[in-house]
Short mmCIF file of C-alpha atoms in Angstrom, two decimals:
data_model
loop_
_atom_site.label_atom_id
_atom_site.label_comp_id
_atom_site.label_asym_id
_atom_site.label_seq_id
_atom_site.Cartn_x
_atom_site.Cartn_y
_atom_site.Cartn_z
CA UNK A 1 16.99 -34.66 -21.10
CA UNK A 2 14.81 -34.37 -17.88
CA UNK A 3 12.93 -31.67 -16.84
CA UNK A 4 15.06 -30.91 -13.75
CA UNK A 5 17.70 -30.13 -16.12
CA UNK A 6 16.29 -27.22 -18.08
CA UNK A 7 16.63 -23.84 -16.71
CA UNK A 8 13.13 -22.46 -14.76
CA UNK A 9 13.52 -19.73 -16.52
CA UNK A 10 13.62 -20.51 -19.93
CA UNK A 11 9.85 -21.34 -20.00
CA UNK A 12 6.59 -20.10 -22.21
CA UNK A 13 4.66 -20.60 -18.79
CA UNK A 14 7.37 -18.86 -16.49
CA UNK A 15 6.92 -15.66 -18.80
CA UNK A 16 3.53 -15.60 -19.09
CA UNK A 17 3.34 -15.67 -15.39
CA UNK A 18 5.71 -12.96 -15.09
CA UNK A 19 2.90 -10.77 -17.33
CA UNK A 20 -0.03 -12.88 -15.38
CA UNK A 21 1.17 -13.69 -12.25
CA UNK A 22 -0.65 -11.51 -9.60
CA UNK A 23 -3.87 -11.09 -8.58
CA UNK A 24 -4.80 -7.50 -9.29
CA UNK A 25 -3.19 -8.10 -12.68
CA UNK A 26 -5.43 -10.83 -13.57
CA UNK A 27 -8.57 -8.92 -12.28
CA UNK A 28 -7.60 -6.00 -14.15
CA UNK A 29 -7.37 -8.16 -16.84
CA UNK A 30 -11.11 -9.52 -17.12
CA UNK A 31 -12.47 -6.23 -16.34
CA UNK A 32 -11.11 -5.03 -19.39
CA UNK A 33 -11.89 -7.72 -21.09
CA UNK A 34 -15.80 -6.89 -19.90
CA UNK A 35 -15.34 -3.66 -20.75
CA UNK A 36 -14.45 -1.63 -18.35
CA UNK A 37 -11.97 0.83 -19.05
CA UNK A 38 -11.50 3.98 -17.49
CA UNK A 39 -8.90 4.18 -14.14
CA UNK A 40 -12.09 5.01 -12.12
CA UNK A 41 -14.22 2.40 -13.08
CA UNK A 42 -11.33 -0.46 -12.72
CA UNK A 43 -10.52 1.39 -9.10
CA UNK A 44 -14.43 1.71 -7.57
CA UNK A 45 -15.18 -1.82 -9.45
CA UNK A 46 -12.37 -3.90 -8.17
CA UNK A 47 -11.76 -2.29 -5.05
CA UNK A 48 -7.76 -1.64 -5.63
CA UNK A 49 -5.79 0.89 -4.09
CA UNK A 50 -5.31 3.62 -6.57
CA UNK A 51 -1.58 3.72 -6.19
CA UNK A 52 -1.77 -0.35 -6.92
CA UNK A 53 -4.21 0.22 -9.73
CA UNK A 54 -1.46 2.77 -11.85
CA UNK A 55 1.63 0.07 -10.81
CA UNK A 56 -0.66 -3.08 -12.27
CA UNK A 57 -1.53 -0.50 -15.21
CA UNK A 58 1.74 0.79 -16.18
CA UNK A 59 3.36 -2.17 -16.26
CA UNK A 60 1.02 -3.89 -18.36
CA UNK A 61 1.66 -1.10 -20.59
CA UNK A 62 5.70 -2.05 -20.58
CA UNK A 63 4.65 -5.23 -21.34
CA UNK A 64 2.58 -4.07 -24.70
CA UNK A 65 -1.03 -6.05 -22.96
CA UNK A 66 -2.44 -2.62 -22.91
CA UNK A 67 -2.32 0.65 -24.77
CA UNK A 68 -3.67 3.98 -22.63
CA UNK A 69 -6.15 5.58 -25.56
CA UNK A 70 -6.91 9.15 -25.05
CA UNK A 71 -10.43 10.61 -24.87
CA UNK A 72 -12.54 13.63 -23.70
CA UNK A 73 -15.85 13.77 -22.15
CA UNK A 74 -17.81 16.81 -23.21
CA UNK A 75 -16.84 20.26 -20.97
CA UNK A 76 -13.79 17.70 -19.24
CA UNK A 77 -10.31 17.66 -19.85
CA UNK A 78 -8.67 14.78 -21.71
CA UNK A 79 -8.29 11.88 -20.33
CA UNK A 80 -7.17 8.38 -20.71
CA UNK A 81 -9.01 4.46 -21.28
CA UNK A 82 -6.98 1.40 -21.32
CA UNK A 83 -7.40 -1.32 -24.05
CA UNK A 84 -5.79 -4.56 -24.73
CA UNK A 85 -3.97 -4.60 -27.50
CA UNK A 86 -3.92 -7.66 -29.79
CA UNK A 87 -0.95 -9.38 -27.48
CA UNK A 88 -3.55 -8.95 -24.60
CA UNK A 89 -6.64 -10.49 -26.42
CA UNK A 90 -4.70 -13.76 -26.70
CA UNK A 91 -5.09 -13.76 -22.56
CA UNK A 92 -8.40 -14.87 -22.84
CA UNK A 93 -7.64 -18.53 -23.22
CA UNK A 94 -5.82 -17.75 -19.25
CA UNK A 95 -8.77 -16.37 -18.10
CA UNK A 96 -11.12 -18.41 -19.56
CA UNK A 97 -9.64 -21.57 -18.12
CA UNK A 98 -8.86 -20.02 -14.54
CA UNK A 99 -13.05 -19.18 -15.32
CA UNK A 100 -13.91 -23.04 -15.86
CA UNK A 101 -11.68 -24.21 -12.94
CA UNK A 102 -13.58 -21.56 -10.54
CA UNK A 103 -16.64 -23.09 -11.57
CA UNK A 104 -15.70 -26.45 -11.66
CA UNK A 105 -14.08 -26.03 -7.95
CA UNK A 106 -15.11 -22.81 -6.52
CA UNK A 107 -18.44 -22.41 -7.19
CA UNK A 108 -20.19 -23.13 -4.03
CA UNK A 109 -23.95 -23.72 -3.69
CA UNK A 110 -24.89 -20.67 -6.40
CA UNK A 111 -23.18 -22.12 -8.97
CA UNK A 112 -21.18 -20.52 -11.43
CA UNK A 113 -21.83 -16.53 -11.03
CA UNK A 114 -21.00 -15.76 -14.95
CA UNK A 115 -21.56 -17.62 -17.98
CA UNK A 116 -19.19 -16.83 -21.01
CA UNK A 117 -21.54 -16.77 -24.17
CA UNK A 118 -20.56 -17.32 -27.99
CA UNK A 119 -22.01 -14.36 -29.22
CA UNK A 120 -23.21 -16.10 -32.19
CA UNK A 121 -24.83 -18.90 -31.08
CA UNK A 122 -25.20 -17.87 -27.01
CA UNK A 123 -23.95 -21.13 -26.09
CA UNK A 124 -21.67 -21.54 -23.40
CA UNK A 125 -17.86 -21.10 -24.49
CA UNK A 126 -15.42 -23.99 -22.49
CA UNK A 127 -12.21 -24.12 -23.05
CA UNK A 128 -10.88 -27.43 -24.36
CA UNK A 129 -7.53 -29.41 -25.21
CA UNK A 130 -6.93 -30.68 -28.26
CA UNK A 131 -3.56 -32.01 -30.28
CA UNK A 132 -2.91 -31.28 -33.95
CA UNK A 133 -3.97 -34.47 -35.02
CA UNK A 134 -7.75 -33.04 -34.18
CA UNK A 135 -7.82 -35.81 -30.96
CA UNK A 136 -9.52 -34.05 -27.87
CA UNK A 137 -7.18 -34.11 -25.01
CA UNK A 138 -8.65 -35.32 -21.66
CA UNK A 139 -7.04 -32.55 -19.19
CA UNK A 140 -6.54 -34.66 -16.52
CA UNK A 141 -4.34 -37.58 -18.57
CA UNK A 142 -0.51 -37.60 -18.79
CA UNK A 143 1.24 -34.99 -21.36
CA UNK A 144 4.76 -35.35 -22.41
CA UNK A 145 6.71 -31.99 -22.31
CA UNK A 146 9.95 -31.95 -24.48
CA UNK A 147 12.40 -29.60 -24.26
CA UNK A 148 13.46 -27.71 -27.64
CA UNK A 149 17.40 -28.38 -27.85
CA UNK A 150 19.02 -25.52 -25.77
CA UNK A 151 20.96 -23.12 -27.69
CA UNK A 152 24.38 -24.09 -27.69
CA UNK B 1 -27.24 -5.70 -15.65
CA UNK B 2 -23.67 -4.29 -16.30
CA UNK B 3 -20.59 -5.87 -15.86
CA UNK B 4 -19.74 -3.29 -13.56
CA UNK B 5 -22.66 -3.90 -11.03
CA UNK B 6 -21.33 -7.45 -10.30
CA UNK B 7 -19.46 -7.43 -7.44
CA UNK B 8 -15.75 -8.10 -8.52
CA UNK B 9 -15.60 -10.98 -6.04
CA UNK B 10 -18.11 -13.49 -6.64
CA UNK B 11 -16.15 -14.90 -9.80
CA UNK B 12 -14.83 -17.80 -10.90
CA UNK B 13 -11.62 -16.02 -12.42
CA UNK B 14 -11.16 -13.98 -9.04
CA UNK B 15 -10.92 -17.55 -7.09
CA UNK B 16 -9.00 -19.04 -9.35
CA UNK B 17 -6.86 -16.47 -9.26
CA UNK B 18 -6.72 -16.62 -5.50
CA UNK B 19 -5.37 -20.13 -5.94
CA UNK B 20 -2.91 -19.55 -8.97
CA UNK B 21 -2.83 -15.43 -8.89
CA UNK B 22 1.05 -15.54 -7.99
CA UNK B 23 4.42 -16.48 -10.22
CA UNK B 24 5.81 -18.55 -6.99
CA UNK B 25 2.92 -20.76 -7.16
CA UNK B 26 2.55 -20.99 -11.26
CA UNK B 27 6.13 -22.34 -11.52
CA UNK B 28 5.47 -24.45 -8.72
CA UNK B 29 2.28 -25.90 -10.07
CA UNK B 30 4.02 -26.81 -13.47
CA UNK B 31 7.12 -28.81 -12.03
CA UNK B 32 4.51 -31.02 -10.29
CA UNK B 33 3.14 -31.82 -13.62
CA UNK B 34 6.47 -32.32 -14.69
CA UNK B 35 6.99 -34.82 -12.50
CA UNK B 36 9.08 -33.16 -9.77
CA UNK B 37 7.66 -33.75 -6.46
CA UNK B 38 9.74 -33.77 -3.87
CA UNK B 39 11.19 -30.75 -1.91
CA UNK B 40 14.86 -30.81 -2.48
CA UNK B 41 14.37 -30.74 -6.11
CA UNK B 42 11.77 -28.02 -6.23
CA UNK B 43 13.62 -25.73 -4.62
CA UNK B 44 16.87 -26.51 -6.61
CA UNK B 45 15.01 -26.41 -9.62
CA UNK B 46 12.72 -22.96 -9.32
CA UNK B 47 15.68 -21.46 -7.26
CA UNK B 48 13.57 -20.28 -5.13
CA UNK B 49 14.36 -19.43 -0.99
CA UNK B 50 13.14 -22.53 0.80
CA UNK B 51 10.72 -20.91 3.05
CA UNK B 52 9.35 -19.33 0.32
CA UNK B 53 8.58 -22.98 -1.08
CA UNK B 54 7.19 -23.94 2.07
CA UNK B 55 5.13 -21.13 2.26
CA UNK B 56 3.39 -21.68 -1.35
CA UNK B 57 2.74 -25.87 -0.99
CA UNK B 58 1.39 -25.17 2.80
CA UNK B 59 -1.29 -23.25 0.64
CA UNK B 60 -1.75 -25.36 -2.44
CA UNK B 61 -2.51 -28.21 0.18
CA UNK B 62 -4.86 -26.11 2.56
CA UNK B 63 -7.00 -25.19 -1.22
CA UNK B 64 -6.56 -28.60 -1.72
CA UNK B 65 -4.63 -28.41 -5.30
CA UNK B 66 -1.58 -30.61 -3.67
CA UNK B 67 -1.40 -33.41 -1.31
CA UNK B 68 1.99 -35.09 0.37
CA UNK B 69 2.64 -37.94 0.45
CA UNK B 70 5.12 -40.00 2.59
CA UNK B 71 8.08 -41.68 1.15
CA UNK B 72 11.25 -43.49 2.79
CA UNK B 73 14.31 -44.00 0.11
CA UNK B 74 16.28 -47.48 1.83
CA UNK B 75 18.53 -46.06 4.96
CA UNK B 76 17.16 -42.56 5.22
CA UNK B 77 14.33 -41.00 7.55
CA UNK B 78 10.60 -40.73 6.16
CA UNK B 79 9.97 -37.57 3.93
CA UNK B 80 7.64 -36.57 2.21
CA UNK B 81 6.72 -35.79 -1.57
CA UNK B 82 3.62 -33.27 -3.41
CA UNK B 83 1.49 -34.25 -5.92
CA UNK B 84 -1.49 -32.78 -7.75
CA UNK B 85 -4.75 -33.27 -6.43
CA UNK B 86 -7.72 -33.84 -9.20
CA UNK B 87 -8.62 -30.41 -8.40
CA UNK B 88 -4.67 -29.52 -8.98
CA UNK B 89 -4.59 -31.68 -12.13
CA UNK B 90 -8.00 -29.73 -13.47
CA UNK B 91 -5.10 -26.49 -13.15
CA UNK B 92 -3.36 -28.36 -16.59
CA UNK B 93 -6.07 -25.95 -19.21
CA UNK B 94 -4.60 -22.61 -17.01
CA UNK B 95 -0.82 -23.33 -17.34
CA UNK B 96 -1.08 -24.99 -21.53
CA UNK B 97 -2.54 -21.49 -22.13
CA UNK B 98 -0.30 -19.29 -20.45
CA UNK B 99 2.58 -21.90 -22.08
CA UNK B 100 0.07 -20.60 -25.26
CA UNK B 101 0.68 -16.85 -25.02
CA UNK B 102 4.32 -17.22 -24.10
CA UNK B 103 4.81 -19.09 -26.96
CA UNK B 104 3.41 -16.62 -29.33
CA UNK B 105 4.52 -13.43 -27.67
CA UNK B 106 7.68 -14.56 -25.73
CA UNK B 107 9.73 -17.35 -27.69
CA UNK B 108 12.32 -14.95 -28.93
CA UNK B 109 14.23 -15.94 -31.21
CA UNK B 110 15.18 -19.88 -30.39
CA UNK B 111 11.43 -20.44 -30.83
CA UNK B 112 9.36 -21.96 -28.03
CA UNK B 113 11.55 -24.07 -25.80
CA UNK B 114 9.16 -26.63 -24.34
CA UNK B 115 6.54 -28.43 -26.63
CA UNK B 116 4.03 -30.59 -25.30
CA UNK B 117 2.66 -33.78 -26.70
CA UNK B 118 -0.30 -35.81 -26.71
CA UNK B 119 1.67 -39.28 -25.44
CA UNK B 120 -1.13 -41.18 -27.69
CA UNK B 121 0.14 -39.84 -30.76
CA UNK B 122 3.06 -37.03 -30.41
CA UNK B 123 0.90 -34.27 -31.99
CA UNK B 124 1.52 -31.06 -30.00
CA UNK B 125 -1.57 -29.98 -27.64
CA UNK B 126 -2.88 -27.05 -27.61
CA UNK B 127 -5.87 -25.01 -26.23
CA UNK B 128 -8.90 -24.44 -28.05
CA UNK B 129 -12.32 -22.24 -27.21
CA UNK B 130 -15.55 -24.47 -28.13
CA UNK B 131 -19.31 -23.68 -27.55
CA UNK B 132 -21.11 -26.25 -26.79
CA UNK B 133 -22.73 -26.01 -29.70
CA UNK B 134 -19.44 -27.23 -31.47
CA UNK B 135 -18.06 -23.89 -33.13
CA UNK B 136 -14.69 -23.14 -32.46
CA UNK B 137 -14.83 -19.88 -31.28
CA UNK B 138 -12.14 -17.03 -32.12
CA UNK B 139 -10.07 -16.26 -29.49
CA UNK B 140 -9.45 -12.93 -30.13
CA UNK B 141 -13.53 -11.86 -31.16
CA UNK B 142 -15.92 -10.78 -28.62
CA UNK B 143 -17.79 -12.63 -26.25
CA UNK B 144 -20.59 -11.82 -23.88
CA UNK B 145 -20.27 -12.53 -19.93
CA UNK B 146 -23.96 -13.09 -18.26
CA UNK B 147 -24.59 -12.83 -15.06
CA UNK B 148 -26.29 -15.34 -12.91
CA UNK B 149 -29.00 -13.52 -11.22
CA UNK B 150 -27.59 -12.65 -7.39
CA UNK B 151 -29.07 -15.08 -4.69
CA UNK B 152 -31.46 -12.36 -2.63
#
């Protein structure tokens, strides 16, 4: 079976990039991951229209990335922070490896701007490829995709 | 200095994501590494509105991710076909971990549908945070971003 003949749709990478697949969404996305996570914060720090700021949010709600946590500032009324859940943790991979390319391509004469630490060590953290077989994976080499057999 | 004193736009994830921040251009990217190149069979394969295609490789090969490539099949006129830059090919990390996360949080049922192999030995490849120290570093813990200091 060749790859033209399985459907587009029925792909691990087409629905990640139905969750991932936007800008805003994947800036929202490593702000929270830094830590920033009330609406205000996300809206003055990335610049986003406030109206495209509660769209990217909500739906990243539907799609169980985020949870909206509840809290109240002393002598304010409640209000809400987002989180990533557990599902939206596991984005960090993405984002880590969109970080290396931007560094590795988009850098410019600065250099990188951030450096991703292991906060055990404070060594650098990369993002690498590697099989089950414990081989590293040189990113740039051929990889075989095979289909799983479709359902009948 | 705080995460939210950087400004959002010098960073590597925000120009990566300028380059790959759109489903269109995801779904593109991974046909080309499955080997489909040429336009016909893109755009039968994604189903997706020919100028719409057009659109999306114009600005893969202005960021310089895709080149084409001139072909002539005996009797017909020249065409063309689109294949991944190194720069493009450096984009394999971004797509095996959103192929990652669908996996784990989209397979449904059937399981995943698409696994990919290291040709050398057929073990399935996946993505894997290092330090450079060596540790394999949980995906899921915390890690610290640092700054580079601004350029005055």
């Amino acid at each position: 079976m060749e790859w033209k003949d399985l459907d587009s749709r029925r792909c691990s990478v087409a629905r990640a990039a139905e969750v991932v697949g936007d800008g805003w969404t994947v800036l929202v996305l490593r702000d929270l991951f830094n830590g920033v996570r009330r609406f205000d914060d996300l809206a003055a720090h990335l610049g986003i229209a406030r109206n495209v700021l509660t769209r990217r949010l909500a739906a990243l709600v539907d799609e169980g990335i985020v949870e909206r946590v509840p809290y109240r500032a002393p002598g304010s009324r409640e209000r809400h922070e987002y989180r990533l859940t557990p599902a939206g943790r596991d984005l960090r991979p993405v984002l880590l490896a969109m970080l290396a390319w931007g560094d590795a391509h988009r850098a410019g004469p600065d250099g990188p701007p951030v450096r991703v630490e292991h906060p055990e060590c404070g060594a650098p953290v990369h993002v690498e490829l590697r099989c089950t077989a414990g081989h590293v994976v040189d990113p740039r080499g051929p990889l075989r995709s095979v289909p799983a057999a479709p359902t009948p």
